[in-house]
Amino acid sequence: KNEVEQSPQNLTAQEGEFITINCSYSVGISALHWLQQHPGGGIVSLFMLSSGKKKHGRLIATINIQEKHSSLHITASHPRDSAVYICAVDGGATNKLIFGTGTLLAVQP
Amino acid sequence: GAGVSQTPSNKVTEKGKYVELRCDPISGHTALYWYRQSLGQGPEFLIYFQGTGAADDSGLPNDRFFAVRPEGSVSTLKIQRTERGDSAVYLCASSQTSGAIDTGELFFGEGSRLTVL
């Protein structure tokens, strides 16, 4: 069993839908990162959080430390949101990250 | 520079050759990371530097892999006697500090795609 599990692995949505991607982890962490990777492109950091909730535009990330679970929400999804979304955890405040395998999101117009 | 720069973007080499991959981090970022991403997989940690020193090199797969950051800015990942299994995208990232919640946001380069024939 991987230390970081994401679900679903693949997700297809219609434009405008509310999207949730889940991440569960089994190790103690200092922070959790949500990252976005477009096909053939680099990785962009979306959120780094250690508690509670953060919001940037249409993106919301939440974390429950007791349950070792985080969710990434996308409101009013758009085809340009299509990408791989990756959850990664930092066990020791070093940014030596353990990555999940990613969720491939396709938003159809 | 404005972002993390990696060169070359693509490198094709033959089995047994020596390869160097370069990373130029964001100016002022003290922490620099190398990750490797194989096809269809999530990135895996290789090594990270705090300043000039390698703070953790536990992810380097074997002694064919070596990385340096002599002046605390640019880093070079060196791979000797390349093997086909080394084929992957090598990602570099930097952060202002190494993991503190307010200053630890990671900035990634576009990666160097290495293909060993």
PDB file of C-alpha atoms in Angstrom:
ATOM      1  CA  LYS A   1       0.000   0.000   0.000  1.00  0.00           C
ATOM      2  CA  ASN A   2       1.322   3.423  -1.002  1.00  0.00           C
ATOM      3  CA  GLU A   3       1.893   5.994   1.710  1.00  0.00           C
ATOM      4  CA  VAL A   4      -0.134   8.516  -0.299  1.00  0.00           C
ATOM      5  CA  GLU A   5      -3.304   7.396  -2.043  1.00  0.00           C
ATOM      6  CA  GLN A   6      -5.434   9.503  -4.336  1.00  0.00           C
ATOM      7  CA  SER A   7      -8.933   8.952  -5.651  1.00  0.00           C
ATOM      8  CA  PRO A   8     -10.223   8.837  -8.207  1.00  0.00           C
ATOM      9  CA  GLN A   9      -7.335   7.985 -10.536  1.00  0.00           C
ATOM     10  CA  ASN A  10      -9.278   9.305 -13.509  1.00  0.00           C
ATOM     11  CA  LEU A  11     -12.127  11.791 -13.558  1.00  0.00           C
ATOM     12  CA  THR A  12     -14.174  13.161 -16.438  1.00  0.00           C
ATOM     13  CA  ALA A  13     -16.474  16.098 -15.784  1.00  0.00           C
ATOM     14  CA  GLN A  14     -18.658  18.461 -17.736  1.00  0.00           C
ATOM     15  CA  GLU A  15     -17.816  22.144 -17.787  1.00  0.00           C
ATOM     16  CA  GLY A  16     -19.315  23.908 -14.802  1.00  0.00           C
ATOM     17  CA  GLU A  17     -19.391  20.872 -12.518  1.00  0.00           C
ATOM     18  CA  PHE A  18     -18.048  20.889  -8.949  1.00  0.00           C
ATOM     19  CA  ILE A  19     -15.071  18.539  -8.675  1.00  0.00           C
ATOM     20  CA  THR A  20     -13.534  16.832  -5.664  1.00  0.00           C
ATOM     21  CA  ILE A  21     -10.252  14.935  -5.591  1.00  0.00           C
ATOM     22  CA  ASN A  22      -9.305  13.067  -2.441  1.00  0.00           C
ATOM     23  CA  CYS A  23      -5.964  12.264  -0.844  1.00  0.00           C
ATOM     24  CA  SER A  24      -5.297   9.937   2.070  1.00  0.00           C
ATOM     25  CA  TYR A  25      -1.919   9.369   3.654  1.00  0.00           C
ATOM     26  CA  SER A  26      -0.549   7.019   6.260  1.00  0.00           C
ATOM     27  CA  VAL A  27       2.461   8.905   7.640  1.00  0.00           C
ATOM     28  CA  GLY A  28       2.835  11.824   9.991  1.00  0.00           C
ATOM     29  CA  ILE A  29       3.257  15.043   8.086  1.00  0.00           C
ATOM     30  CA  SER A  30       4.321  18.645   8.555  1.00  0.00           C
ATOM     31  CA  ALA A  31       2.581  19.817   5.370  1.00  0.00           C
ATOM     32  CA  LEU A  32       0.606  18.602   2.390  1.00  0.00           C
ATOM     33  CA  HIS A  33       1.005  19.949  -1.137  1.00  0.00           C
ATOM     34  CA  TRP A  34      -1.456  19.977  -4.011  1.00  0.00           C
ATOM     35  CA  LEU A  35       0.236  20.277  -7.393  1.00  0.00           C
ATOM     36  CA  GLN A  36      -0.963  20.555 -10.979  1.00  0.00           C
ATOM     37  CA  GLN A  37       0.774  19.032 -13.994  1.00  0.00           C
ATOM     38  CA  HIS A  38      -0.365  19.643 -17.565  1.00  0.00           C
ATOM     39  CA  PRO A  39       0.522  17.024 -20.226  1.00  0.00           C
ATOM     40  CA  GLY A  40       4.092  17.565 -21.304  1.00  0.00           C
ATOM     41  CA  GLY A  41       4.371  20.459 -18.922  1.00  0.00           C
ATOM     42  CA  GLY A  42       5.984  21.268 -15.653  1.00  0.00           C
ATOM     43  CA  ILE A  43       4.507  21.039 -12.185  1.00  0.00           C
ATOM     44  CA  VAL A  44       2.849  24.028 -10.551  1.00  0.00           C
ATOM     45  CA  SER A  45       2.241  24.319  -6.841  1.00  0.00           C
ATOM     46  CA  LEU A  46      -1.408  25.018  -6.013  1.00  0.00           C
ATOM     47  CA  PHE A  47      -1.470  24.772  -2.228  1.00  0.00           C
ATOM     48  CA  MET A  48       0.762  23.985   0.705  1.00  0.00           C
ATOM     49  CA  LEU A  49      -1.207  23.479   3.888  1.00  0.00           C
ATOM     50  CA  SER A  50      -0.829  22.022   7.338  1.00  0.00           C
ATOM     51  CA  SER A  51      -4.308  22.601   8.753  1.00  0.00           C
ATOM     52  CA  GLY A  52      -7.758  23.840   7.912  1.00  0.00           C
ATOM     53  CA  LYS A  53      -8.620  25.232   4.524  1.00  0.00           C
ATOM     54  CA  LYS A  54      -7.121  27.431   1.805  1.00  0.00           C
ATOM     55  CA  LYS A  55      -8.779  29.049  -1.212  1.00  0.00           C
ATOM     56  CA  HIS A  56      -7.326  30.469  -4.419  1.00  0.00           C
ATOM     57  CA  GLY A  57      -9.894  31.585  -6.940  1.00  0.00           C
ATOM     58  CA  ARG A  58     -12.011  28.558  -7.894  1.00  0.00           C
ATOM     59  CA  LEU A  59      -9.755  26.117  -6.035  1.00  0.00           C
ATOM     60  CA  ILE A  60     -10.240  25.080  -2.420  1.00  0.00           C
ATOM     61  CA  ALA A  61      -8.052  22.705  -0.423  1.00  0.00           C
ATOM     62  CA  THR A  62      -8.938  21.243   2.949  1.00  0.00           C
ATOM     63  CA  ILE A  63      -7.050  18.996   5.303  1.00  0.00           C
ATOM     64  CA  ASN A  64      -8.054  16.938   8.331  1.00  0.00           C
ATOM     65  CA  ILE A  65      -4.890  16.033  10.211  1.00  0.00           C
ATOM     66  CA  GLN A  66      -6.636  13.625  12.604  1.00  0.00           C
ATOM     67  CA  GLU A  67      -8.154  11.642   9.745  1.00  0.00           C
ATOM     68  CA  LYS A  68      -5.026  11.990   7.546  1.00  0.00           C
ATOM     69  CA  HIS A  69      -7.130  13.152   4.647  1.00  0.00           C
ATOM     70  CA  SER A  70      -7.175  16.118   2.276  1.00  0.00           C
ATOM     71  CA  SER A  71      -9.485  17.181  -0.514  1.00  0.00           C
ATOM     72  CA  LEU A  72      -9.031  19.480  -3.480  1.00  0.00           C
ATOM     73  CA  HIS A  73     -12.194  21.078  -4.813  1.00  0.00           C
ATOM     74  CA  ILE A  74     -12.662  22.894  -8.096  1.00  0.00           C
ATOM     75  CA  THR A  75     -15.779  25.012  -8.437  1.00  0.00           C
ATOM     76  CA  ALA A  76     -17.300  25.911 -11.840  1.00  0.00           C
ATOM     77  CA  SER A  77     -14.831  23.647 -13.646  1.00  0.00           C
ATOM     78  CA  HIS A  78     -13.498  24.661 -17.042  1.00  0.00           C
ATOM     79  CA  PRO A  79     -11.723  22.720 -19.813  1.00  0.00           C
ATOM     80  CA  ARG A  80      -8.495  24.562 -18.983  1.00  0.00           C
ATOM     81  CA  ASP A  81      -8.582  22.817 -15.587  1.00  0.00           C
ATOM     82  CA  SER A  82      -7.827  19.548 -17.404  1.00  0.00           C
ATOM     83  CA  ALA A  83      -4.543  18.277 -15.976  1.00  0.00           C
ATOM     84  CA  VAL A  84      -3.075  15.780 -13.542  1.00  0.00           C
ATOM     85  CA  TYR A  85      -3.573  16.816  -9.912  1.00  0.00           C
ATOM     86  CA  ILE A  86      -1.006  15.438  -7.507  1.00  0.00           C
ATOM     87  CA  CYS A  87      -1.083  15.226  -3.735  1.00  0.00           C
ATOM     88  CA  ALA A  88       2.270  15.104  -1.966  1.00  0.00           C
ATOM     89  CA  VAL A  89       3.190  15.037   1.721  1.00  0.00           C
ATOM     90  CA  ASP A  90       6.184  16.307   3.641  1.00  0.00           C
ATOM     91  CA  GLY A  91       7.055  14.258   6.681  1.00  0.00           C
ATOM     92  CA  GLY A  92       9.712  16.467   8.173  1.00  0.00           C
ATOM     93  CA  ALA A  93       9.398  20.123   7.124  1.00  0.00           C
ATOM     94  CA  THR A  94      12.078  19.584   4.515  1.00  0.00           C
ATOM     95  CA  ASN A  95      10.041  19.484   1.266  1.00  0.00           C
ATOM     96  CA  LYS A  96      11.353  15.954   0.746  1.00  0.00           C
ATOM     97  CA  LEU A  97       7.968  14.976  -0.638  1.00  0.00           C
ATOM     98  CA  ILE A  98       6.216  11.656  -1.001  1.00  0.00           C
ATOM     99  CA  PHE A  99       3.937  11.872  -4.015  1.00  0.00           C
ATOM    100  CA  GLY A 100       0.657  10.245  -4.821  1.00  0.00           C
ATOM    101  CA  THR A 101       0.187   8.824  -8.302  1.00  0.00           C
ATOM    102  CA  GLY A 102      -2.055  11.652  -9.391  1.00  0.00           C
ATOM    103  CA  THR A 103      -5.608  12.148 -10.604  1.00  0.00           C
ATOM    104  CA  LEU A 104      -6.094  12.735 -14.313  1.00  0.00           C
ATOM    105  CA  LEU A 105      -8.924  15.249 -14.741  1.00  0.00           C
ATOM    106  CA  ALA A 106     -10.602  15.913 -18.069  1.00  0.00           C
ATOM    107  CA  VAL A 107     -13.215  18.671 -18.200  1.00  0.00           C
ATOM    108  CA  GLN A 108     -15.326  18.523 -21.325  1.00  0.00           C
ATOM    109  CA  PRO A 109     -16.996  21.611 -22.813  1.00  0.00           C
TER     110      PRO A 109
ATOM    111  CA  GLY B   1      15.620  34.454 -13.322  1.00  0.00           C
ATOM    112  CA  ALA B   2      11.868  34.554 -12.979  1.00  0.00           C
ATOM    113  CA  GLY B   3      11.470  30.818 -12.518  1.00  0.00           C
ATOM    114  CA  VAL B   4      13.406  27.590 -12.158  1.00  0.00           C
ATOM    115  CA  SER B   5      15.309  26.875 -15.347  1.00  0.00           C
ATOM    116  CA  GLN B   6      16.475  23.419 -16.391  1.00  0.00           C
ATOM    117  CA  THR B   7      18.746  22.484 -19.261  1.00  0.00           C
ATOM    118  CA  PRO B   8      18.710  20.589 -21.488  1.00  0.00           C
ATOM    119  CA  SER B   9      14.980  20.142 -21.901  1.00  0.00           C
ATOM    120  CA  ASN B  10      15.611  16.925 -23.804  1.00  0.00           C
ATOM    121  CA  LYS B  11      18.644  14.684 -23.842  1.00  0.00           C
ATOM    122  CA  VAL B  12      19.053  11.489 -25.835  1.00  0.00           C
ATOM    123  CA  THR B  13      22.124   9.436 -25.083  1.00  0.00           C
ATOM    124  CA  GLU B  14      23.483   5.964 -25.531  1.00  0.00           C
ATOM    125  CA  LYS B  15      23.818   3.369 -22.824  1.00  0.00           C
ATOM    126  CA  GLY B  16      27.075   3.779 -20.959  1.00  0.00           C
ATOM    127  CA  LYS B  17      27.515   7.499 -21.629  1.00  0.00           C
ATOM    128  CA  TYR B  18      27.900  10.278 -19.042  1.00  0.00           C
ATOM    129  CA  VAL B  19      25.169  12.906 -18.676  1.00  0.00           C
ATOM    130  CA  GLU B  20      24.906  16.221 -16.837  1.00  0.00           C
ATOM    131  CA  LEU B  21      21.605  17.973 -16.149  1.00  0.00           C
ATOM    132  CA  ARG B  22      21.595  21.555 -14.956  1.00  0.00           C
ATOM    133  CA  CYS B  23      19.174  23.432 -12.703  1.00  0.00           C
ATOM    134  CA  ASP B  24      19.151  27.183 -12.136  1.00  0.00           C
ATOM    135  CA  PRO B  25      16.817  27.912  -9.189  1.00  0.00           C
ATOM    136  CA  ILE B  26      14.943  31.077  -8.341  1.00  0.00           C
ATOM    137  CA  SER B  27      17.380  33.690  -7.087  1.00  0.00           C
ATOM    138  CA  GLY B  28      17.596  33.682  -3.307  1.00  0.00           C
ATOM    139  CA  HIS B  29      16.080  30.238  -2.807  1.00  0.00           C
ATOM    140  CA  THR B  30      18.283  28.341  -0.388  1.00  0.00           C
ATOM    141  CA  ALA B  31      16.682  24.931  -0.852  1.00  0.00           C
ATOM    142  CA  LEU B  32      16.991  22.986  -4.112  1.00  0.00           C
ATOM    143  CA  TYR B  33      15.512  19.586  -4.881  1.00  0.00           C
ATOM    144  CA  TRP B  34      15.956  16.942  -7.565  1.00  0.00           C
ATOM    145  CA  TYR B  35      13.108  14.529  -8.309  1.00  0.00           C
ATOM    146  CA  ARG B  36      12.752  11.853 -10.979  1.00  0.00           C
ATOM    147  CA  GLN B  37       9.490  11.043 -12.728  1.00  0.00           C
ATOM    148  CA  SER B  38       9.189   7.858 -14.746  1.00  0.00           C
ATOM    149  CA  LEU B  39       6.416   7.458 -17.294  1.00  0.00           C
ATOM    150  CA  GLY B  40       3.023   7.129 -15.647  1.00  0.00           C
ATOM    151  CA  GLN B  41       4.437   7.528 -12.149  1.00  0.00           C
ATOM    152  CA  GLY B  42       4.531  10.272  -9.586  1.00  0.00           C
ATOM    153  CA  PRO B  43       7.861  12.003  -8.955  1.00  0.00           C
ATOM    154  CA  GLU B  44      10.350  10.356  -6.614  1.00  0.00           C
ATOM    155  CA  PHE B  45      12.785  12.231  -4.404  1.00  0.00           C
ATOM    156  CA  LEU B  46      16.472  12.029  -5.278  1.00  0.00           C
ATOM    157  CA  ILE B  47      18.398  14.661  -3.308  1.00  0.00           C
ATOM    158  CA  TYR B  48      18.037  18.058  -1.752  1.00  0.00           C
ATOM    159  CA  PHE B  49      20.457  20.861  -0.981  1.00  0.00           C
ATOM    160  CA  GLN B  50      20.306  23.447   1.727  1.00  0.00           C
ATOM    161  CA  GLY B  51      22.766  26.049   0.480  1.00  0.00           C
ATOM    162  CA  THR B  52      25.853  24.326  -0.863  1.00  0.00           C
ATOM    163  CA  GLY B  53      25.527  21.116   1.083  1.00  0.00           C
ATOM    164  CA  ALA B  54      23.491  18.029   0.308  1.00  0.00           C
ATOM    165  CA  ALA B  55      21.119  17.861   3.256  1.00  0.00           C
ATOM    166  CA  ASP B  56      19.628  14.539   2.181  1.00  0.00           C
ATOM    167  CA  ASP B  57      20.796  12.308  -0.680  1.00  0.00           C
ATOM    168  CA  SER B  58      18.922   9.199   0.398  1.00  0.00           C
ATOM    169  CA  GLY B  59      16.917   9.057  -2.831  1.00  0.00           C
ATOM    170  CA  LEU B  60      19.876   8.671  -5.175  1.00  0.00           C
ATOM    171  CA  PRO B  61      19.420   5.162  -6.583  1.00  0.00           C
ATOM    172  CA  ASN B  62      23.100   4.169  -6.697  1.00  0.00           C
ATOM    173  CA  ASP B  63      26.623   5.548  -6.915  1.00  0.00           C
ATOM    174  CA  ARG B  64      26.269   6.343 -10.615  1.00  0.00           C
ATOM    175  CA  PHE B  65      24.218   9.364  -9.572  1.00  0.00           C
ATOM    176  CA  PHE B  66      25.824  12.443  -8.061  1.00  0.00           C
ATOM    177  CA  ALA B  67      24.766  16.063  -7.646  1.00  0.00           C
ATOM    178  CA  VAL B  68      26.578  19.247  -6.739  1.00  0.00           C
ATOM    179  CA  ARG B  69      25.683  22.834  -5.894  1.00  0.00           C
ATOM    180  CA  PRO B  70      29.101  24.430  -5.378  1.00  0.00           C
ATOM    181  CA  GLU B  71      28.047  28.066  -4.942  1.00  0.00           C
ATOM    182  CA  GLY B  72      24.625  27.555  -3.446  1.00  0.00           C
ATOM    183  CA  SER B  73      22.708  28.456  -6.574  1.00  0.00           C
ATOM    184  CA  VAL B  74      23.042  26.388  -9.770  1.00  0.00           C
ATOM    185  CA  SER B  75      23.015  22.627  -9.320  1.00  0.00           C
ATOM    186  CA  THR B  76      24.175  19.861 -11.635  1.00  0.00           C
ATOM    187  CA  LEU B  77      22.915  16.286 -11.528  1.00  0.00           C
ATOM    188  CA  LYS B  78      25.503  13.906 -12.940  1.00  0.00           C
ATOM    189  CA  ILE B  79      24.797  10.383 -14.144  1.00  0.00           C
ATOM    190  CA  GLN B  80      27.654   8.062 -15.025  1.00  0.00           C
ATOM    191  CA  ARG B  81      27.459   4.934 -17.201  1.00  0.00           C
ATOM    192  CA  THR B  82      23.814   5.581 -18.054  1.00  0.00           C
ATOM    193  CA  GLU B  83      21.407   2.660 -18.287  1.00  0.00           C
ATOM    194  CA  ARG B  84      18.102   2.363 -20.109  1.00  0.00           C
ATOM    195  CA  GLY B  85      16.328   2.356 -16.755  1.00  0.00           C
ATOM    196  CA  ASP B  86      17.596   5.875 -16.102  1.00  0.00           C
ATOM    197  CA  SER B  87      15.216   7.177 -18.776  1.00  0.00           C
ATOM    198  CA  ALA B  88      12.829   9.583 -17.064  1.00  0.00           C
ATOM    199  CA  VAL B  89      12.023  13.244 -16.588  1.00  0.00           C
ATOM    200  CA  TYR B  90      14.364  14.788 -14.045  1.00  0.00           C
ATOM    201  CA  LEU B  91      12.636  17.594 -12.187  1.00  0.00           C
ATOM    202  CA  CYS B  92      14.308  20.342 -10.228  1.00  0.00           C
ATOM    203  CA  ALA B  93      12.496  22.495  -7.695  1.00  0.00           C
ATOM    204  CA  SER B  94      13.494  25.263  -5.350  1.00  0.00           C
ATOM    205  CA  SER B  95      11.971  26.916  -2.307  1.00  0.00           C
ATOM    206  CA  GLN B  96      12.837  29.908  -0.205  1.00  0.00           C
ATOM    207  CA  THR B  97      13.297  27.644   2.787  1.00  0.00           C
ATOM    208  CA  SER B  98      13.149  23.879   3.169  1.00  0.00           C
ATOM    209  CA  GLY B  99       9.580  23.176   4.169  1.00  0.00           C
ATOM    210  CA  ALA B 100       8.425  25.914   6.533  1.00  0.00           C
ATOM    211  CA  ILE B 101       4.739  26.468   5.885  1.00  0.00           C
ATOM    212  CA  ASP B 102       4.979  30.167   5.040  1.00  0.00           C
ATOM    213  CA  THR B 103       8.136  30.100   2.946  1.00  0.00           C
ATOM    214  CA  GLY B 104       8.370  26.518   1.777  1.00  0.00           C
ATOM    215  CA  GLU B 105       6.281  26.708  -1.380  1.00  0.00           C
ATOM    216  CA  LEU B 106       7.992  24.689  -4.100  1.00  0.00           C
ATOM    217  CA  PHE B 107       8.647  26.066  -7.566  1.00  0.00           C
ATOM    218  CA  PHE B 108       9.352  23.455 -10.224  1.00  0.00           C
ATOM    219  CA  GLY B 109      11.280  23.656 -13.456  1.00  0.00           C
ATOM    220  CA  GLU B 110       9.935  22.211 -16.693  1.00  0.00           C
ATOM    221  CA  GLY B 111      12.136  19.154 -16.311  1.00  0.00           C
ATOM    222  CA  SER B 112      14.862  17.501 -18.355  1.00  0.00           C
ATOM    223  CA  ARG B 113      13.641  14.484 -20.300  1.00  0.00           C
ATOM    224  CA  LEU B 114      16.425  11.907 -20.470  1.00  0.00           C
ATOM    225  CA  THR B 115      16.223   9.030 -22.934  1.00  0.00           C
ATOM    226  CA  VAL B 116      18.880   6.345 -22.803  1.00  0.00           C
ATOM    227  CA  LEU B 117      18.964   4.182 -25.924  1.00  0.00           C
TER     228      LEU B 117
END
